[in-house]
Coordinates of C-alpha atoms and ligand atoms in Angstrom, one line a residue:
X22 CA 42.6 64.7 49.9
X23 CA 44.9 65.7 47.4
X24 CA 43.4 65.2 44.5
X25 CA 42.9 68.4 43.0
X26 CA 45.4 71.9 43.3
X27 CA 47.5 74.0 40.8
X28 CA 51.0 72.8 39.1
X29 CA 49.8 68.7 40.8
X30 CA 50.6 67.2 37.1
X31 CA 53.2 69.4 36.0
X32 CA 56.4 67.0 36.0
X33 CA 60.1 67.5 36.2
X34 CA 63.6 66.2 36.6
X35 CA 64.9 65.0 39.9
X36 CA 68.1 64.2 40.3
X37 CA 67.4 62.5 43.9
X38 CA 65.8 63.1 46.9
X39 CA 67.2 62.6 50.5
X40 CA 65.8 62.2 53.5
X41 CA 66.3 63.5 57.2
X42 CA 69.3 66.0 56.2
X43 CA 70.3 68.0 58.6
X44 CA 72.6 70.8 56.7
X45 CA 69.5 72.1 53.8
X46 CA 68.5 74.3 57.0
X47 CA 66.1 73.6 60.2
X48 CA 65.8 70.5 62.0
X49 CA 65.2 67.2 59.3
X50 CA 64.9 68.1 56.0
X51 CA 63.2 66.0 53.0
X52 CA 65.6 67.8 50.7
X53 CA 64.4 67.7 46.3
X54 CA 67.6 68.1 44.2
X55 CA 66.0 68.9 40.6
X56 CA 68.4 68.5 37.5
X57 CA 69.8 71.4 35.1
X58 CA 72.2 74.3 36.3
X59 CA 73.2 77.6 33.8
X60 CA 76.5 77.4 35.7
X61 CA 79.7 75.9 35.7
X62 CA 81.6 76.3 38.9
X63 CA 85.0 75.0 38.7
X64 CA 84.7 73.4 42.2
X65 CA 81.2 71.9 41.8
X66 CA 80.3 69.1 43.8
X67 CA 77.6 67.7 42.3
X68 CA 78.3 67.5 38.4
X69 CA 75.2 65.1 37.7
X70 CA 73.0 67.7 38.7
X71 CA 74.3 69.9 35.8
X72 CA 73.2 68.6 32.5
X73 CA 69.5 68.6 32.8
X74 CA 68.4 66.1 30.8
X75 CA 68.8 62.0 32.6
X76 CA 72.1 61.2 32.0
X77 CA 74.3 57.4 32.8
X78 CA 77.5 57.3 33.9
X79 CA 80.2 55.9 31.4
X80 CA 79.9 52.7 32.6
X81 CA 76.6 52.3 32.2
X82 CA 76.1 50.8 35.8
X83 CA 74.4 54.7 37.4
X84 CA 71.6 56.7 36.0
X85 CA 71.1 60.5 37.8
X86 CA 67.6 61.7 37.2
X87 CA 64.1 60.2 37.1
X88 CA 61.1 62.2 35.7
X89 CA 58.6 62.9 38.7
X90 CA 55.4 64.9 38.7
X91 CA 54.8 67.6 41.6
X92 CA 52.4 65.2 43.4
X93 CA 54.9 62.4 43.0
X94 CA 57.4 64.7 45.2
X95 CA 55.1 65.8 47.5
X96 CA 54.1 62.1 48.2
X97 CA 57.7 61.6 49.2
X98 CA 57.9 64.8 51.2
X99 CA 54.6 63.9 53.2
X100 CA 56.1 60.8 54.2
X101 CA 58.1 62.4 56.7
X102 CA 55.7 65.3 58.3
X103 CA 56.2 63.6 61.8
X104 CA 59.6 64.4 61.5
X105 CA 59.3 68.0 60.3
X106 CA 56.8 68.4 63.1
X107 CA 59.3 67.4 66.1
X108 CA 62.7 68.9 64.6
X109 CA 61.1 71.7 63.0
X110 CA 62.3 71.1 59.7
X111 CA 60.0 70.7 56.5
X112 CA 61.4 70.2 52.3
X113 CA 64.2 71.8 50.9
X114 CA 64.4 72.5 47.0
X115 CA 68.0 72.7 45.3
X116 CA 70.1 71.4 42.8
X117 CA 71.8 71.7 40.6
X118 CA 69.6 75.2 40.4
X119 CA 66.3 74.3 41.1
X120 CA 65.4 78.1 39.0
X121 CA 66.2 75.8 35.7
X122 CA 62.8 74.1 36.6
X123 CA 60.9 77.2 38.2
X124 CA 57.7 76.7 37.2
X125 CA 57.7 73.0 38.6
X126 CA 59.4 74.3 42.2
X127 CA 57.0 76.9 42.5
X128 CA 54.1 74.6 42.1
X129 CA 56.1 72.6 44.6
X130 CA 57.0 75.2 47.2
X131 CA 53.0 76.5 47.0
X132 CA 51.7 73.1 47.4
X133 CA 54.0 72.4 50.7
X134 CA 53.6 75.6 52.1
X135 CA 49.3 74.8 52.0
X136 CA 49.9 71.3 53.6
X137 CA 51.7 73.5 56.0
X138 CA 55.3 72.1 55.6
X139 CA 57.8 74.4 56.4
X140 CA 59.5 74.7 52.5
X141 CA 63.4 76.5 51.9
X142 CA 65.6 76.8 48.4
X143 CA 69.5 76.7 47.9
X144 CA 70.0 78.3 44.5
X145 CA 72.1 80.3 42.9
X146 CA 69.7 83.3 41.6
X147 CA 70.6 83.2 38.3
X148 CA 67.4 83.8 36.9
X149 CA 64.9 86.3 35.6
X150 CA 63.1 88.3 38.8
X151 CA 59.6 86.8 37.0
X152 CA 60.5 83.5 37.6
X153 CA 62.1 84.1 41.7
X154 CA 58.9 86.0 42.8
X155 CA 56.7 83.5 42.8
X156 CA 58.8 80.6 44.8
X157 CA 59.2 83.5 47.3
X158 CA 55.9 84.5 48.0
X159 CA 55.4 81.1 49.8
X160 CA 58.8 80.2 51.0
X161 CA 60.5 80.2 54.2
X162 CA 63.9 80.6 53.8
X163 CA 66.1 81.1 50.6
X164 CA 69.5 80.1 50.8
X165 CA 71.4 82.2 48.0
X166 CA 74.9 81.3 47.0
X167 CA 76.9 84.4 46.4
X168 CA 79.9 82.9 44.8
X169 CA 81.9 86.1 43.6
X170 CA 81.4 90.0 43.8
X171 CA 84.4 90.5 41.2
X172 CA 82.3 90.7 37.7
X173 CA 85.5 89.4 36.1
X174 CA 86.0 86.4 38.4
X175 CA 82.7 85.4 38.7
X176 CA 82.7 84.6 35.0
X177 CA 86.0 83.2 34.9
X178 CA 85.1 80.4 37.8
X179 CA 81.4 80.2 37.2
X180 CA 81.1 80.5 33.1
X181 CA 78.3 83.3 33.9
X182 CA 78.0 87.0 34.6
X183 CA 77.1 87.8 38.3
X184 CA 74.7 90.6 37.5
X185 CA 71.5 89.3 37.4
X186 CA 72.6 87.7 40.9
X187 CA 73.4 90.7 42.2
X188 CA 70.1 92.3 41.2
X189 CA 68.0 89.3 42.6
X190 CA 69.9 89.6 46.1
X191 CA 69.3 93.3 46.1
X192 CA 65.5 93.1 45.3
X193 CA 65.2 89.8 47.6
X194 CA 67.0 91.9 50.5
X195 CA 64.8 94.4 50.5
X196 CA 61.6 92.2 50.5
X197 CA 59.6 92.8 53.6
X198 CA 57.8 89.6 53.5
X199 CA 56.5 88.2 56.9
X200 CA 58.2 84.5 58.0
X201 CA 60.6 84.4 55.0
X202 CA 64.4 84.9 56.1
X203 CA 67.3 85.4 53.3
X204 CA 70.3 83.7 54.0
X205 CA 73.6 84.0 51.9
X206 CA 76.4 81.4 51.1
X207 CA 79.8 81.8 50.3
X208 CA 81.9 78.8 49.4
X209 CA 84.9 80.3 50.4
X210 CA 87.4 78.8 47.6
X211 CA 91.2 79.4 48.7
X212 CA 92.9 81.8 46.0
X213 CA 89.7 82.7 43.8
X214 CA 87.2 84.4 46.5
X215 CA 88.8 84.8 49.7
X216 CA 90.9 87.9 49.3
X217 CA 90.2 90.8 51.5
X218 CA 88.9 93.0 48.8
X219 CA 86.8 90.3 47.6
X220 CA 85.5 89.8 51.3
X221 CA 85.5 93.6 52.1
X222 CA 83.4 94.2 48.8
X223 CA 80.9 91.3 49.7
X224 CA 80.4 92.5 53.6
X225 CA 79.8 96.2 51.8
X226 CA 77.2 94.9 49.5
X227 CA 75.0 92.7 52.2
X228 CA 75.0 95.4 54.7
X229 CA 73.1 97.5 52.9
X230 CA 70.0 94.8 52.6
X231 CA 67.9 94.7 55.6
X232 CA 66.4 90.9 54.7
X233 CA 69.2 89.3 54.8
X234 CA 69.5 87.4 58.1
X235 CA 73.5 86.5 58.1
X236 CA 75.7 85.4 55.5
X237 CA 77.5 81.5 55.9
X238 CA 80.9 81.0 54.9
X239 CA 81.0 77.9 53.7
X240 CA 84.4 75.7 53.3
X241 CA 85.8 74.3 49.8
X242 CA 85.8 70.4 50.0
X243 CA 87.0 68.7 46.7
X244 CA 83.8 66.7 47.2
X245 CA 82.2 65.4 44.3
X246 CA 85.7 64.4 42.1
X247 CA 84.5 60.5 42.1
X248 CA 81.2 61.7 39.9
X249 CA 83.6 63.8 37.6
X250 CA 85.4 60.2 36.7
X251 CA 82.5 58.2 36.3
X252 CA 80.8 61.2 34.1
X253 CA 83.8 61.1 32.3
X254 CA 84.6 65.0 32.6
X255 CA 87.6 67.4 34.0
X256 CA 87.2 68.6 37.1
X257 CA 88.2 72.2 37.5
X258 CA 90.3 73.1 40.4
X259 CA 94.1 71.4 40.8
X260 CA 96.0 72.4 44.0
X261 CA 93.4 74.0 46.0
X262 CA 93.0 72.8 49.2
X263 CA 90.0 73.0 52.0
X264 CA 91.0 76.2 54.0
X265 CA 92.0 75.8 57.0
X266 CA 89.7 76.5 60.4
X267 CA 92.4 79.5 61.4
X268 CA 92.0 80.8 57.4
X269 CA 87.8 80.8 57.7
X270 CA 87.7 82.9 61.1
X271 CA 90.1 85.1 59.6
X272 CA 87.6 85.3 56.7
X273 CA 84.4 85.7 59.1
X274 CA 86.8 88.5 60.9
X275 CA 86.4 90.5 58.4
X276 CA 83.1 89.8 57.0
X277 CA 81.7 90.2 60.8
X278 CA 82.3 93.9 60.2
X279 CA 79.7 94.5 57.9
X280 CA 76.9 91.6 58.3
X281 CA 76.8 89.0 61.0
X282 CA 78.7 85.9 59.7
X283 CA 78.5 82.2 60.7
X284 CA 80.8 79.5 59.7
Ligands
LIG149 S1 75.5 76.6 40.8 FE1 75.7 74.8 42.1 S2 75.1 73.1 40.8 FE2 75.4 74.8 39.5 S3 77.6 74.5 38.8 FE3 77.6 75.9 40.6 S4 77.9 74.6 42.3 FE4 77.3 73.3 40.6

C-alpha cells in the first residue's frame, strides 16, 4: 500500500522516537526527535540531540541516533493510528531542530498528513523561509520556540542571531492557511528572559500576528544535566533555579495583555 510516494527513501538521523506523549500537543502523540541543532542554548535539555552526526557517550555503554529512512518512521508512526484516532493526537516532529533535516521532515510531514495522521513541529525557526514553507503547507500545528526578543541576549544564551526567527514568526503569523494553528513557546529562564521589557517586548511583537493561536510559557527545569556528564560537556546555567508558580503567573500577567497566554 505504501510502496511508492515522494521523499519514501530519503533517510535521516533520529535521535529516538517516543510513543504515546502527551506534552508534543493533542491527545497521544508518536513524537520523531531528529538529530542536529544550529543552536546552543545554555539550558538545553537534550544535548544529544545537538551534534548531528551519531554520537556514544564517554563510556561507551549509550549510542543517540540511528539512521532511518522516511518509510522506516512512518512504519513506527502507523503503529499507533488507533491511538491517534481516539485521543485525537497524530506524529510530532522535533529535536534537536528538526529544520537541520528539512528536506527529510517535509517528506515526513507530507507523507502523514496523506495517510491522514494529524502531523505538528516543535522547532526553533532558525532556518531559511525556503526550507519552513514546505513543512507548513501540510502541517497542523507548529510549535515555535521564541527564546529571546533582545538581539543581544538571544546571541549571548543561544550562540545565534534571532533575526531570521523573527522573520519566520512574522511571515508564519500572517499565513492564512486553513487547519494549521501557530503556537509560540517561551522557556521562561529566571534572570536571562523574564524581565518585564523582555516580556512587554514579546507580548508587542505577537500581537500584531493574527495566526498565532496563544503563546505558552514554559518553565526552566535543569533537565537534561545527567546527558551533559555522560557526553562529557559543561552545562551552561549555574544558580538558576525553576521559577516559581507565583513568578510564571506574574509572567503570564503581563504577557496576557497583549496575546492570550497559557502556562
Ligand atoms: S534549539 Fe532546542 S535542541 Fe537546539 S540547543 Fe536550543 S534547546 Fe537545545
Amino acid at each position: 500500500m505504501y510502496q511508492e510516494y515522494e521523499g519514501r527513501d530519503l533517510s535521516g538521523t533520529v535521535l529516538r522516537i517516543v510513543k504515546s506523549s502527551i506534552y508534543d500537543g493533542n491527545g497521544l502523540r508518536t513524537v520523531v526527535f531528529m538529530k542536529g541543532c544550529p543552536l546552543r542554548c545554555k539550558w538545553c535539555s537534550t544535548p544529544e540531540g545537538i551534534n548531528a552526526k551519531i554520537e556514544t557517550t564517554k563510556d561507551g555503554k549509550l549510542t543517540y541516533g540511528n539512521r532511518m529512512t522516511v518509510e522506516e518512521v512512518m512504519a513506527e508512526v502507523r503503529k499507533d493510528s488507533p491511538f491517534y484516532f481516539h485521543s485525537g493526537g497524530g506524529m510530532t516532529v522535533s529535536g534537536g531542530e528538526m529544520l537541520f533535516q528539512a528536506e527529510f521532515v517535509a517528506a515526513l510531514v507530507k507523507q502523514a498528513c496523506k495517510e491522514g495522521i494529524n502531523t505538528a513541529v516543535e522547532t526553533s525557526f532558525y532556518s531559511s523561509w525556503e526550507k519552513i514553507e514546505p513543512i507548513l503547507a501540510c502541517l497542523n500545528t507548529a510549535f515555535v520556540d521564541l527564546k529571546v526578543m533582545d538581539e543581544a541576549r538571544h546571541r549571548a544564551f543561544t550562540g545565534v542571531d534571532n533575526e531570521i526567527i523573527l522573520s519566520n514568526i512574522k511571515k508564519a503569523g500572517n499565513l492564512d492557511l486553513p487547519n494549521f494553528k501557530l503556537i509560540i513557546r517561551r522557556p521562561l529562564v529566571p534572570g536571562v528572559n523574564d524581565s518585564e521589557a523582555e516580556l512587554v517586548a514579546l507580548g508587542q511583537f505577537l500581537e500584531a500576528l493574527p495566526a498565532v493561536q496563544h503563546l505558552q510559557l514554559l518553565p526552566y527545569h535543569r533537565y537534561g544535566t545527567d546527558t551533559y556528564r555522560k557526553l562529557g560537556i559543561d552545562y551552561g546555567l549555574d544558580n538558576v533555579e525553576t521559577p516559581s508558580e507565583q513568578h510564571m503567573k506574574w509572567c503570564q500577567r503581563i504577557t496576557n495583555n497583549y496575546v492570550k497566554t497559557i502556562i
